[in-house]
Structure formats: C-alpha cells, structure tokens
JSON list of C-alpha atoms in Angstrom, two decimals:
[
{"chain": "A", "resi": 1210, "resn": "GLU", "atom": "CA", "xyz": [20.01, 16.55, 1.13]},
{"chain": "A", "resi": 1211, "resn": "VAL", "atom": "CA", "xyz": [16.00, 15.61, 1.39]},
{"chain": "A", "resi": 1212, "resn": "GLN", "atom": "CA", "xyz": [14.70, 15.80, 5.51]},
{"chain": "A", "resi": 1213, "resn": "LEU", "atom": "CA", "xyz": [11.52, 15.01, 6.77]},
{"chain": "A", "resi": 1214, "resn": "LEU", "atom": "CA", "xyz": [10.55, 14.76, 10.09]},
{"chain": "A", "resi": 1215, "resn": "GLU", "atom": "CA", "xyz": [7.87, 14.01, 12.28]},
{"chain": "A", "resi": 1216, "resn": "SER", "atom": "CA", "xyz": [5.78, 15.22, 14.76]},
{"chain": "A", "resi": 1217, "resn": "GLY", "atom": "CA", "xyz": [3.21, 15.02, 17.89]},
{"chain": "A", "resi": 1218, "resn": "GLY", "atom": "CA", "xyz": [3.27, 11.48, 18.38]},
{"chain": "A", "resi": 1219, "resn": "GLY", "atom": "CA", "xyz": [1.82, 10.20, 21.77]},
{"chain": "A", "resi": 1220, "resn": "LEU", "atom": "CA", "xyz": [-0.37, 8.80, 24.26]},
{"chain": "A", "resi": 1221, "resn": "VAL", "atom": "CA", "xyz": [-4.29, 9.47, 23.22]},
{"chain": "A", "resi": 1222, "resn": "ARG", "atom": "CA", "xyz": [-7.85, 7.96, 25.15]},
{"chain": "A", "resi": 1223, "resn": "PRO", "atom": "CA", "xyz": [-9.88, 5.84, 22.55]},
{"chain": "A", "resi": 1224, "resn": "GLY", "atom": "CA", "xyz": [-11.50, 8.54, 21.50]},
{"chain": "A", "resi": 1225, "resn": "GLY", "atom": "CA", "xyz": [-8.84, 11.10, 21.22]},
{"chain": "A", "resi": 1226, "resn": "SER", "atom": "CA", "xyz": [-7.64, 14.04, 19.03]},
{"chain": "A", "resi": 1227, "resn": "LEU", "atom": "CA", "xyz": [-3.98, 14.14, 17.82]},
{"chain": "A", "resi": 1228, "resn": "ARG", "atom": "CA", "xyz": [-2.41, 15.88, 15.39]},
{"chain": "A", "resi": 1229, "resn": "LEU", "atom": "CA", "xyz": [1.21, 15.49, 12.98]},
{"chain": "A", "resi": 1230, "resn": "SER", "atom": "CA", "xyz": [2.64, 17.39, 11.43]},
{"chain": "A", "resi": 1231, "resn": "CYS", "atom": "CA", "xyz": [5.92, 16.88, 8.94]},
{"chain": "A", "resi": 1232, "resn": "THR", "atom": "CA", "xyz": [8.73, 19.31, 8.14]},
{"chain": "A", "resi": 1233, "resn": "VAL", "atom": "CA", "xyz": [10.23, 18.22, 5.30]},
{"chain": "A", "resi": 1234, "resn": "SER", "atom": "CA", "xyz": [14.06, 20.24, 3.63]},
{"chain": "A", "resi": 1235, "resn": "GLY", "atom": "CA", "xyz": [16.17, 20.03, 1.53]},
{"chain": "A", "resi": 1236, "resn": "LEU", "atom": "CA", "xyz": [13.25, 19.30, -2.27]},
{"chain": "A", "resi": 1237, "resn": "VAL", "atom": "CA", "xyz": [11.15, 22.49, -3.93]},
{"chain": "A", "resi": 1238, "resn": "PHE", "atom": "CA", "xyz": [8.62, 20.97, -1.30]},
{"chain": "A", "resi": 1239, "resn": "GLN", "atom": "CA", "xyz": [5.34, 22.47, -2.98]},
{"chain": "A", "resi": 1240, "resn": "ARG", "atom": "CA", "xyz": [6.29, 20.26, -6.05]},
{"chain": "A", "resi": 1241, "resn": "TYR", "atom": "CA", "xyz": [4.94, 17.68, -4.64]},
{"chain": "A", "resi": 1242, "resn": "ALA", "atom": "CA", "xyz": [2.51, 15.17, -3.63]},
{"chain": "A", "resi": 1243, "resn": "MET", "atom": "CA", "xyz": [2.45, 13.89, -0.24]},
{"chain": "A", "resi": 1244, "resn": "SER", "atom": "CA", "xyz": [1.48, 10.90, 1.84]},
{"chain": "A", "resi": 1245, "resn": "TRP", "atom": "CA", "xyz": [1.51, 9.67, 5.17]},
{"chain": "A", "resi": 1246, "resn": "VAL", "atom": "CA", "xyz": [2.34, 5.45, 6.03]},
{"chain": "A", "resi": 1247, "resn": "ARG", "atom": "CA", "xyz": [1.25, 3.32, 9.62]},
{"chain": "A", "resi": 1248, "resn": "GLN", "atom": "CA", "xyz": [2.77, 0.30, 10.77]},
{"chain": "A", "resi": 1249, "resn": "VAL", "atom": "CA", "xyz": [2.54, -1.34, 13.78]},
{"chain": "A", "resi": 1250, "resn": "PRO", "atom": "CA", "xyz": [5.53, -1.91, 15.80]},
{"chain": "A", "resi": 1251, "resn": "GLY", "atom": "CA", "xyz": [6.54, -5.31, 13.71]},
{"chain": "A", "resi": 1252, "resn": "LYS", "atom": "CA", "xyz": [4.00, -5.58, 11.48]},
{"chain": "A", "resi": 1253, "resn": "GLU", "atom": "CA", "xyz": [3.19, -4.57, 7.67]},
{"chain": "A", "resi": 1254, "resn": "LEU", "atom": "CA", "xyz": [3.35, -1.40, 6.02]},
{"chain": "A", "resi": 1255, "resn": "GLU", "atom": "CA", "xyz": [-0.54, 0.22, 5.88]},
{"chain": "A", "resi": 1256, "resn": "TRP", "atom": "CA", "xyz": [-1.06, 3.32, 3.65]},
{"chain": "A", "resi": 1257, "resn": "VAL", "atom": "CA", "xyz": [-2.89, 6.55, 5.38]},
{"chain": "A", "resi": 1258, "resn": "SER", "atom": "CA", "xyz": [-3.89, 9.41, 2.92]},
{"chain": "A", "resi": 1259, "resn": "VAL", "atom": "CA", "xyz": [-2.62, 11.20, 0.09]},
{"chain": "A", "resi": 1260, "resn": "ILE", "atom": "CA", "xyz": [-2.36, 14.86, -0.81]},
{"chain": "A", "resi": 1261, "resn": "SER", "atom": "CA", "xyz": [-1.36, 16.19, -4.15]},
{"chain": "A", "resi": 1262, "resn": "SER", "atom": "CA", "xyz": [1.36, 18.77, -4.34]},
{"chain": "A", "resi": 1263, "resn": "SER", "atom": "CA", "xyz": [-1.64, 22.04, -4.12]},
{"chain": "A", "resi": 1264, "resn": "GLY", "atom": "CA", "xyz": [-3.45, 20.11, -1.27]},
{"chain": "A", "resi": 1265, "resn": "GLY", "atom": "CA", "xyz": [-6.28, 20.42, -3.88]},
{"chain": "A", "resi": 1266, "resn": "THR", "atom": "CA", "xyz": [-6.99, 16.30, -4.55]},
{"chain": "A", "resi": 1267, "resn": "THR", "atom": "CA", "xyz": [-7.14, 13.32, -1.04]},
{"chain": "A", "resi": 1268, "resn": "TYR", "atom": "CA", "xyz": [-7.68, 9.98, -0.94]},
{"chain": "A", "resi": 1269, "resn": "TYR", "atom": "CA", "xyz": [-7.60, 8.10, 2.45]},
{"chain": "A", "resi": 1270, "resn": "GLY", "atom": "CA", "xyz": [-7.27, 4.53, 3.15]},
{"chain": "A", "resi": 1271, "resn": "ASP", "atom": "CA", "xyz": [-10.20, 2.50, 4.05]},
{"chain": "A", "resi": 1272, "resn": "ALA", "atom": "CA", "xyz": [-9.53, 2.52, 7.59]},
{"chain": "A", "resi": 1273, "resn": "VAL", "atom": "CA", "xyz": [-9.20, 5.88, 8.61]},
{"chain": "A", "resi": 1274, "resn": "THR", "atom": "CA", "xyz": [-11.86, 7.51, 6.30]},
{"chain": "A", "resi": 1275, "resn": "GLY", "atom": "CA", "xyz": [-14.20, 9.84, 7.62]},
{"chain": "A", "resi": 1276, "resn": "ARG", "atom": "CA", "xyz": [-12.26, 10.08, 11.41]},
{"chain": "A", "resi": 1277, "resn": "PHE", "atom": "CA", "xyz": [-8.70, 11.53, 9.12]},
{"chain": "A", "resi": 1278, "resn": "SER", "atom": "CA", "xyz": [-7.84, 14.45, 6.82]},
{"chain": "A", "resi": 1279, "resn": "ILE", "atom": "CA", "xyz": [-4.94, 15.22, 5.35]},
{"chain": "A", "resi": 1280, "resn": "SER", "atom": "CA", "xyz": [-3.93, 19.15, 4.67]},
{"chain": "A", "resi": 1281, "resn": "ARG", "atom": "CA", "xyz": [-1.01, 21.39, 4.00]},
{"chain": "A", "resi": 1282, "resn": "ASP", "atom": "CA", "xyz": [0.73, 24.48, 4.53]},
{"chain": "A", "resi": 1283, "resn": "ASN", "atom": "CA", "xyz": [3.65, 25.39, 1.87]},
{"chain": "A", "resi": 1284, "resn": "SER", "atom": "CA", "xyz": [4.58, 28.61, 3.39]},
{"chain": "A", "resi": 1285, "resn": "ARG", "atom": "CA", "xyz": [5.18, 25.95, 6.24]},
{"chain": "A", "resi": 1286, "resn": "ASN", "atom": "CA", "xyz": [6.80, 22.58, 3.85]},
{"chain": "A", "resi": 1287, "resn": "THR", "atom": "CA", "xyz": [4.42, 21.43, 5.77]},
{"chain": "A", "resi": 1288, "resn": "VAL", "atom": "CA", "xyz": [2.26, 18.38, 5.51]},
{"chain": "A", "resi": 1289, "resn": "TYR", "atom": "CA", "xyz": [-0.33, 17.51, 8.70]},
{"chain": "A", "resi": 1290, "resn": "LEU", "atom": "CA", "xyz": [-2.51, 15.19, 9.30]},
{"chain": "A", "resi": 1291, "resn": "GLN", "atom": "CA", "xyz": [-5.59, 15.13, 11.75]},
{"chain": "A", "resi": 1292, "resn": "MET", "atom": "CA", "xyz": [-6.48, 12.17, 13.96]},
{"chain": "A", "resi": 1293, "resn": "ASN", "atom": "CA", "xyz": [-10.24, 11.68, 15.04]},
{"chain": "A", "resi": 1294, "resn": "SER", "atom": "CA", "xyz": [-12.53, 9.79, 16.84]},
{"chain": "A", "resi": 1295, "resn": "LEU", "atom": "CA", "xyz": [-9.38, 7.15, 17.85]},
{"chain": "A", "resi": 1296, "resn": "ARG", "atom": "CA", "xyz": [-9.24, 3.67, 18.44]},
{"chain": "A", "resi": 1297, "resn": "ALA", "atom": "CA", "xyz": [-6.00, 1.12, 20.14]},
{"chain": "A", "resi": 1298, "resn": "ASP", "atom": "CA", "xyz": [-6.53, -0.35, 16.66]},
{"chain": "A", "resi": 1299, "resn": "ASP", "atom": "CA", "xyz": [-4.47, 3.12, 15.21]},
{"chain": "A", "resi": 1300, "resn": "THR", "atom": "CA", "xyz": [-1.70, 2.13, 17.35]},
{"chain": "A", "resi": 1301, "resn": "ALA", "atom": "CA", "xyz": [1.01, 2.20, 15.58]},
{"chain": "A", "resi": 1302, "resn": "VAL", "atom": "CA", "xyz": [4.61, 3.75, 13.55]},
{"chain": "A", "resi": 1303, "resn": "TYR", "atom": "CA", "xyz": [3.15, 7.18, 11.83]},
{"chain": "A", "resi": 1304, "resn": "TYR", "atom": "CA", "xyz": [5.63, 8.04, 8.39]},
{"chain": "A", "resi": 1305, "resn": "CYS", "atom": "CA", "xyz": [5.77, 10.53, 6.71]},
{"chain": "A", "resi": 1306, "resn": "ALA", "atom": "CA", "xyz": [6.51, 10.58, 2.93]},
{"chain": "A", "resi": 1307, "resn": "LYS", "atom": "CA", "xyz": [7.26, 12.28, -0.55]},
{"chain": "A", "resi": 1308, "resn": "VAL", "atom": "CA", "xyz": [5.29, 10.79, -3.01]},
{"chain": "A", "resi": 1309, "resn": "HIS", "atom": "CA", "xyz": [7.82, 9.52, -6.11]},
{"chain": "A", "resi": 1310, "resn": "TYR", "atom": "CA", "xyz": [6.06, 11.68, -8.29]},
{"chain": "A", "resi": 1311, "resn": "TRP", "atom": "CA", "xyz": [2.02, 12.37, -9.42]},
{"chain": "A", "resi": 1312, "resn": "TYR", "atom": "CA", "xyz": [0.12, 12.38, -12.62]},
{"chain": "A", "resi": 1313, "resn": "ASP", "atom": "CA", "xyz": [-2.44, 14.20, -12.72]},
{"chain": "A", "resi": 1314, "resn": "ASN", "atom": "CA", "xyz": [-5.20, 11.73, -14.19]},
{"chain": "A", "resi": 1315, "resn": "SER", "atom": "CA", "xyz": [-3.20, 8.85, -14.27]},
{"chain": "A", "resi": 1316, "resn": "GLY", "atom": "CA", "xyz": [-1.95, 7.52, -10.73]},
{"chain": "A", "resi": 1317, "resn": "TYR", "atom": "CA", "xyz": [0.87, 8.22, -8.49]},
{"chain": "A", "resi": 1318, "resn": "SER", "atom": "CA", "xyz": [4.10, 6.64, -7.73]},
{"chain": "A", "resi": 1319, "resn": "PRO", "atom": "CA", "xyz": [4.45, 4.78, -4.08]},
{"chain": "A", "resi": 1320, "resn": "PRO", "atom": "CA", "xyz": [6.85, 7.42, -1.58]},
{"chain": "A", "resi": 1321, "resn": "ASP", "atom": "CA", "xyz": [10.43, 7.67, -2.60]},
{"chain": "A", "resi": 1322, "resn": "TYR", "atom": "CA", "xyz": [11.83, 9.65, 1.36]},
{"chain": "A", "resi": 1323, "resn": "TRP", "atom": "CA", "xyz": [10.41, 9.01, 4.03]},
{"chain": "A", "resi": 1324, "resn": "GLY", "atom": "CA", "xyz": [10.38, 10.06, 7.01]},
{"chain": "A", "resi": 1325, "resn": "GLN", "atom": "CA", "xyz": [11.75, 8.64, 10.25]},
{"chain": "A", "resi": 1326, "resn": "GLY", "atom": "CA", "xyz": [8.35, 8.25, 11.65]},
{"chain": "A", "resi": 1327, "resn": "THR", "atom": "CA", "xyz": [5.97, 9.61, 15.09]},
{"chain": "A", "resi": 1328, "resn": "LEU", "atom": "CA", "xyz": [4.54, 6.75, 17.23]},
{"chain": "A", "resi": 1329, "resn": "VAL", "atom": "CA", "xyz": [0.55, 6.63, 18.34]},
{"chain": "A", "resi": 1330, "resn": "THR", "atom": "CA", "xyz": [-0.52, 5.15, 21.03]},
{"chain": "A", "resi": 1331, "resn": "VAL", "atom": "CA", "xyz": [-3.93, 5.05, 21.34]},
{"chain": "A", "resi": 1332, "resn": "SER", "atom": "CA", "xyz": [-5.10, 2.89, 25.63]},
{"chain": "A", "resi": 1333, "resn": "PRO", "atom": "CA", "xyz": [-6.99, 4.57, 28.09]},
{"chain": "B", "resi": 315, "resn": "GLN", "atom": "CA", "xyz": [-8.70, -3.66, 0.36]},
{"chain": "B", "resi": 316, "resn": "SER", "atom": "CA", "xyz": [-6.40, -6.56, 1.53]},
{"chain": "B", "resi": 317, "resn": "ALA", "atom": "CA", "xyz": [-2.31, -6.31, 1.03]},
{"chain": "B", "resi": 318, "resn": "LEU", "atom": "CA", "xyz": [-0.75, -7.67, -1.91]},
{"chain": "B", "resi": 319, "resn": "THR", "atom": "CA", "xyz": [0.41, -11.43, -1.29]},
{"chain": "B", "resi": 320, "resn": "GLN", "atom": "CA", "xyz": [4.13, -12.12, 0.18]},
{"chain": "B", "resi": 321, "resn": "PRO", "atom": "CA", "xyz": [6.03, -14.91, 1.44]},
{"chain": "B", "resi": 322, "resn": "ALA", "atom": "CA", "xyz": [6.38, -14.16, 5.25]},
{"chain": "B", "resi": 323, "resn": "SER", "atom": "CA", "xyz": [10.52, -15.22, 5.37]},
{"chain": "B", "resi": 324, "resn": "VAL", "atom": "CA", "xyz": [12.37, -16.31, 2.26]},
{"chain": "B", "resi": 325, "resn": "SER", "atom": "CA", "xyz": [16.48, -17.52, 2.86]},
{"chain": "B", "resi": 326, "resn": "GLY", "atom": "CA", "xyz": [19.72, -17.93, 0.99]},
{"chain": "B", "resi": 327, "resn": "SER", "atom": "CA", "xyz": [23.34, -18.04, 1.60]},
{"chain": "B", "resi": 328, "resn": "PRO", "atom": "CA", "xyz": [25.39, -15.27, 0.91]},
{"chain": "B", "resi": 329, "resn": "GLY", "atom": "CA", "xyz": [26.74, -14.97, -2.66]},
{"chain": "B", "resi": 330, "resn": "GLN", "atom": "CA", "xyz": [23.48, -16.70, -3.50]},
{"chain": "B", "resi": 331, "resn": "SER", "atom": "CA", "xyz": [19.66, -15.54, -5.61]},
{"chain": "B", "resi": 332, "resn": "ILE", "atom": "CA", "xyz": [16.94, -15.41, -4.50]},
{"chain": "B", "resi": 333, "resn": "THR", "atom": "CA", "xyz": [13.84, -14.19, -5.39]},
{"chain": "B", "resi": 334, "resn": "ILE", "atom": "CA", "xyz": [10.50, -12.42, -4.16]},
{"chain": "B", "resi": 335, "resn": "SER", "atom": "CA", "xyz": [7.28, -12.98, -5.63]},
{"chain": "B", "resi": 336, "resn": "CYS", "atom": "CA", "xyz": [4.04, -9.80, -4.89]},
{"chain": "B", "resi": 337, "resn": "THR", "atom": "CA", "xyz": [0.95, -11.03, -6.09]},
{"chain": "B", "resi": 338, "resn": "GLY", "atom": "CA", "xyz": [-2.63, -8.54, -6.79]},
{"chain": "B", "resi": 339, "resn": "THR", "atom": "CA", "xyz": [-4.91, -8.08, -8.62]},
{"chain": "B", "resi": 340, "resn": "ASN", "atom": "CA", "xyz": [-6.21, -7.12, -12.25]},
{"chain": "B", "resi": 341, "resn": "SER", "atom": "CA", "xyz": [-6.91, -3.58, -9.60]},
{"chain": "B", "resi": 342, "resn": "ASP", "atom": "CA", "xyz": [-3.34, -2.12, -8.55]},
{"chain": "B", "resi": 343, "resn": "ILE", "atom": "CA", "xyz": [-0.62, -4.28, -10.21]},
{"chain": "B", "resi": 344, "resn": "GLY", "atom": "CA", "xyz": [-1.84, -6.14, -12.73]},
{"chain": "B", "resi": 345, "resn": "VAL", "atom": "CA", "xyz": [-3.10, -2.92, -14.91]},
{"chain": "B", "resi": 346, "resn": "TYR", "atom": "CA", "xyz": [-0.06, -0.48, -13.07]},
{"chain": "B", "resi": 347, "resn": "ASN", "atom": "CA", "xyz": [3.60, -0.02, -13.53]},
{"chain": "B", "resi": 348, "resn": "PHE", "atom": "CA", "xyz": [3.69, 1.85, -9.62]},
{"chain": "B", "resi": 349, "resn": "VAL", "atom": "CA", "xyz": [4.96, -0.88, -8.20]},
{"chain": "B", "resi": 350, "resn": "SER", "atom": "CA", "xyz": [7.59, 0.12, -5.87]},
{"chain": "B", "resi": 351, "resn": "TRP", "atom": "CA", "xyz": [10.52, -2.01, -3.40]},
{"chain": "B", "resi": 352, "resn": "TYR", "atom": "CA", "xyz": [11.17, -1.24, -0.18]},
{"chain": "B", "resi": 353, "resn": "GLN", "atom": "CA", "xyz": [13.97, -2.74, 1.95]},
{"chain": "B", "resi": 354, "resn": "GLN", "atom": "CA", "xyz": [13.87, -2.10, 6.00]},
{"chain": "B", "resi": 355, "resn": "HIS", "atom": "CA", "xyz": [16.14, -3.00, 8.80]},
{"chain": "B", "resi": 356, "resn": "PRO", "atom": "CA", "xyz": [14.55, -2.94, 12.24]},
{"chain": "B", "resi": 357, "resn": "GLY", "atom": "CA", "xyz": [13.61, 0.58, 14.43]},
{"chain": "B", "resi": 358, "resn": "LYS", "atom": "CA", "xyz": [14.59, 1.87, 10.36]},
{"chain": "B", "resi": 359, "resn": "ALA", "atom": "CA", "xyz": [12.31, 3.46, 7.98]},
{"chain": "B", "resi": 360, "resn": "PRO", "atom": "CA", "xyz": [12.37, 1.77, 4.09]},
{"chain": "B", "resi": 361, "resn": "LYS", "atom": "CA", "xyz": [14.46, 2.76, 2.02]},
{"chain": "B", "resi": 362, "resn": "LEU", "atom": "CA", "xyz": [13.39, 2.50, -1.86]},
{"chain": "B", "resi": 363, "resn": "ILE", "atom": "CA", "xyz": [14.55, -0.32, -3.36]},
{"chain": "B", "resi": 364, "resn": "ILE", "atom": "CA", "xyz": [13.08, -0.23, -6.91]},
{"chain": "B", "resi": 365, "resn": "TYR", "atom": "CA", "xyz": [10.36, 1.40, -8.55]},
{"chain": "B", "resi": 366, "resn": "ASP", "atom": "CA", "xyz": [8.37, 2.17, -11.99]},
{"chain": "B", "resi": 367, "resn": "VAL", "atom": "CA", "xyz": [8.25, -2.11, -11.97]},
{"chain": "B", "resi": 368, "resn": "ARG", "atom": "CA", "xyz": [12.07, -2.36, -12.33]},
{"chain": "B", "resi": 369, "resn": "LYS", "atom": "CA", "xyz": [14.23, 1.18, -11.69]},
{"chain": "B", "resi": 370, "resn": "ARG", "atom": "CA", "xyz": [16.98, 1.65, -9.43]},
{"chain": "B", "resi": 371, "resn": "PRO", "atom": "CA", "xyz": [17.87, 4.11, -8.24]},
{"chain": "B", "resi": 372, "resn": "ALA", "atom": "CA", "xyz": [21.21, 5.78, -8.80]},
{"chain": "B", "resi": 373, "resn": "ASP", "atom": "CA", "xyz": [22.24, 4.99, -4.68]},
{"chain": "B", "resi": 374, "resn": "VAL", "atom": "CA", "xyz": [21.07, 1.08, -4.55]},
{"chain": "B", "resi": 375, "resn": "SER", "atom": "CA", "xyz": [22.67, -1.76, -5.94]},
{"chain": "B", "resi": 376, "resn": "ASN", "atom": "CA", "xyz": [22.68, -3.26, -9.10]},
{"chain": "B", "resi": 377, "resn": "ARG", "atom": "CA", "xyz": [22.62, -6.23, -6.96]},
{"chain": "B", "resi": 378, "resn": "PHE", "atom": "CA", "xyz": [18.52, -5.80, -6.93]},
{"chain": "B", "resi": 379, "resn": "SER", "atom": "CA", "xyz": [16.83, -6.15, -9.78]},
{"chain": "B", "resi": 380, "resn": "ALA", "atom": "CA", "xyz": [12.44, -6.22, -10.45]},
{"chain": "B", "resi": 381, "resn": "SER", "atom": "CA", "xyz": [9.86, -7.25, -12.87]},
{"chain": "B", "resi": 382, "resn": "LYS", "atom": "CA", "xyz": [6.30, -8.26, -13.93]},
{"chain": "B", "resi": 383, "resn": "SER", "atom": "CA", "xyz": [4.03, -10.55, -15.17]},
{"chain": "B", "resi": 384, "resn": "GLY", "atom": "CA", "xyz": [0.29, -10.33, -14.94]},
{"chain": "B", "resi": 385, "resn": "ASN", "atom": "CA", "xyz": [-0.97, -9.42, -11.18]},
{"chain": "B", "resi": 386, "resn": "THR", "atom": "CA", "xyz": [2.26, -10.94, -10.41]},
{"chain": "B", "resi": 387, "resn": "ALA", "atom": "CA", "xyz": [5.43, -8.50, -9.38]},
{"chain": "B", "resi": 388, "resn": "SER", "atom": "CA", "xyz": [9.47, -9.86, -8.81]},
{"chain": "B", "resi": 389, "resn": "LEU", "atom": "CA", "xyz": [12.39, -9.00, -6.36]},
{"chain": "B", "resi": 390, "resn": "THR", "atom": "CA", "xyz": [15.30, -10.94, -6.53]},
{"chain": "B", "resi": 391, "resn": "ILE", "atom": "CA", "xyz": [18.65, -10.18, -4.59]},
{"chain": "B", "resi": 392, "resn": "SER", "atom": "CA", "xyz": [21.67, -11.54, -6.82]},
{"chain": "B", "resi": 393, "resn": "GLY", "atom": "CA", "xyz": [25.35, -12.34, -4.36]},
{"chain": "B", "resi": 394, "resn": "LEU", "atom": "CA", "xyz": [23.24, -12.23, -1.56]},
{"chain": "B", "resi": 395, "resn": "GLN", "atom": "CA", "xyz": [24.72, -10.43, 1.42]},
{"chain": "B", "resi": 396, "resn": "ALA", "atom": "CA", "xyz": [24.53, -9.99, 5.20]},
{"chain": "B", "resi": 397, "resn": "GLU", "atom": "CA", "xyz": [23.64, -6.61, 4.80]},
{"chain": "B", "resi": 398, "resn": "ASP", "atom": "CA", "xyz": [20.48, -7.73, 2.64]},
{"chain": "B", "resi": 399, "resn": "GLU", "atom": "CA", "xyz": [19.01, -9.66, 5.72]},
{"chain": "B", "resi": 400, "resn": "ALA", "atom": "CA", "xyz": [15.57, -7.29, 6.50]},
{"chain": "B", "resi": 401, "resn": "HIS", "atom": "CA", "xyz": [11.89, -6.98, 4.93]},
{"chain": "B", "resi": 402, "resn": "TYR", "atom": "CA", "xyz": [10.78, -6.28, 1.97]},
{"chain": "B", "resi": 403, "resn": "TYR", "atom": "CA", "xyz": [7.75, -4.54, 1.12]},
{"chain": "B", "resi": 404, "resn": "CYS", "atom": "CA", "xyz": [5.91, -3.89, -1.97]},
{"chain": "B", "resi": 405, "resn": "SER", "atom": "CA", "xyz": [3.44, -1.04, -3.44]},
{"chain": "B", "resi": 406, "resn": "SER", "atom": "CA", "xyz": [1.93, -0.48, -6.05]},
{"chain": "B", "resi": 407, "resn": "TYR", "atom": "CA", "xyz": [-0.90, 2.26, -6.97]},
{"chain": "B", "resi": 408, "resn": "THR", "atom": "CA", "xyz": [-4.53, 0.78, -7.24]},
{"chain": "B", "resi": 409, "resn": "SER", "atom": "CA", "xyz": [-7.48, 1.76, -8.98]},
{"chain": "B", "resi": 410, "resn": "ARG", "atom": "CA", "xyz": [-8.87, 2.85, -6.83]},
{"chain": "B", "resi": 411, "resn": "SER", "atom": "CA", "xyz": [-6.33, 6.29, -5.82]},
{"chain": "B", "resi": 412, "resn": "THR", "atom": "CA", "xyz": [-5.47, 4.47, -3.04]},
{"chain": "B", "resi": 413, "resn": "LEU", "atom": "CA", "xyz": [-1.78, 3.05, -2.33]},
{"chain": "B", "resi": 414, "resn": "ILE", "atom": "CA", "xyz": [-1.30, -0.73, -1.30]},
{"chain": "B", "resi": 415, "resn": "PHE", "atom": "CA", "xyz": [0.94, -2.73, 0.60]},
{"chain": "B", "resi": 416, "resn": "GLY", "atom": "CA", "xyz": [2.13, -6.19, 0.38]},
{"chain": "B", "resi": 417, "resn": "GLY", "atom": "CA", "xyz": [2.91, -8.25, 3.90]},
{"chain": "B", "resi": 418, "resn": "GLY", "atom": "CA", "xyz": [6.27, -7.98, 4.15]},
{"chain": "B", "resi": 419, "resn": "THR", "atom": "CA", "xyz": [8.49, -10.39, 3.55]},
{"chain": "B", "resi": 420, "resn": "LYS", "atom": "CA", "xyz": [11.81, -11.20, 5.52]},
{"chain": "B", "resi": 421, "resn": "VAL", "atom": "CA", "xyz": [14.96, -12.36, 4.23]},
{"chain": "B", "resi": 422, "resn": "THR", "atom": "CA", "xyz": [17.31, -14.19, 5.90]},
{"chain": "B", "resi": 423, "resn": "VAL", "atom": "CA", "xyz": [21.01, -15.05, 5.29]},
{"chain": "B", "resi": 424, "resn": "LEU", "atom": "CA", "xyz": [22.48, -17.76, 6.35]}
]
C-alpha cells in the first residue's frame, strides 16, 4: 500500500520560514516524480511545485517562485518543501502527492496518490 | 495563471446522470491529454478518479466516465448515488511545465 506522510506544518510569523517533509512508503520512491499541492480550507486546490525522480528538474507555481524550494532525498524516501518569506496567503493545507508518471521532454501527469496534508498557518 | 473553469455546483437525484465541465485553453487542456479528475470529500485528501482524459484507476467505479473536446474536458457521473456527494476538481498539465487545477464543483445529491 502506497502511503505518503507529511510533517512540519504549524504556525509561523509573516516573513518566516518553514520546511515541510513527506516520507513515502509502499513504492520504489526513486522512480517517481513528486509534487506539492496546497488548499486553503474550503477553497480550491493550487499546484505548488514538482520535482523529477532524480531531483534534477524542478518547477514552481507563480505564487511561490523565488520563495519556495523543493528537494528530495532518495535514500530517505523523502521529499521536502522549503518555504521562505512566508505570507498570510500561504496559509493552507499542504499536500504531498506522487506524480502519476513523467515523460522527459513531454510533460507529466497530475498526481495519483496523495498524503493527508499538513496545515501551515502564517499569522502574526 | 488562472484556474481551469468549472461550474461551482451541480446537483442531481439518485440514479440520474450529471456532467461537470472543465474549460481551459490551448496551452493546457487543448493540447495535452494529461487531464485528470479528483473527488474530494470534506476533510479528506483528493482521490484520483480519472487520468489521461478518460482512463479509470482500477478501484474507481465505472459510473465515472470522462472525455475531452477542444479546450474543454468533461466528467460524467452515471447512476448518481449519495456517496458521490463531494467536490470534484479537474487538473491539466500546461505548456509552462506546470499543473493547473479547476476551481472545483460541488456535487449535491438531492
């Protein structure tokens, strides 16, 4: 059974930093690209970032470019999201999700498996 | 980049069929078949119900079907059941190498 477990969420002041972690089990982690998606409670899903299986390719949504950084440690089956210069509108549940499949130079499919999410609250 | 356009709500009686539309542009849905649909119940993570425009994961009921025409993808739920009451989101890969989601549709079973 594929499982994704996020951690690291919490309360942070505006301008602060936070690092989210997502540990994956039930699959060969190093074979799959991973993504982060966020959702303000009661609102729509918003794609945040993706990282290729090797970690060599990353992409970001416009709202987080330059502030957030995605990385992974294939020896620990873990993907990370480093969030800097946090703002009130970054407040959301952050989901870790496995990319369904990735084609080099051709794109990638939206996620198939999702974690249960971790809440990040940015407030004074 | 603006979200894909979905109706805010759709409703139907048990046993009926409903269809949810998802309109994008010729930079996403119009040019890629990396279109997925998700079901999300309150307080839960999204669940994949359709991928590659029209394919169903093995554990998803065949009451869910989907298609695409031009810049618009569609999800149809046949034989509507009480358990289908949830939010539904579409998603597509884009020409900017990003993903985009729809604004979500709340399905109500009357």
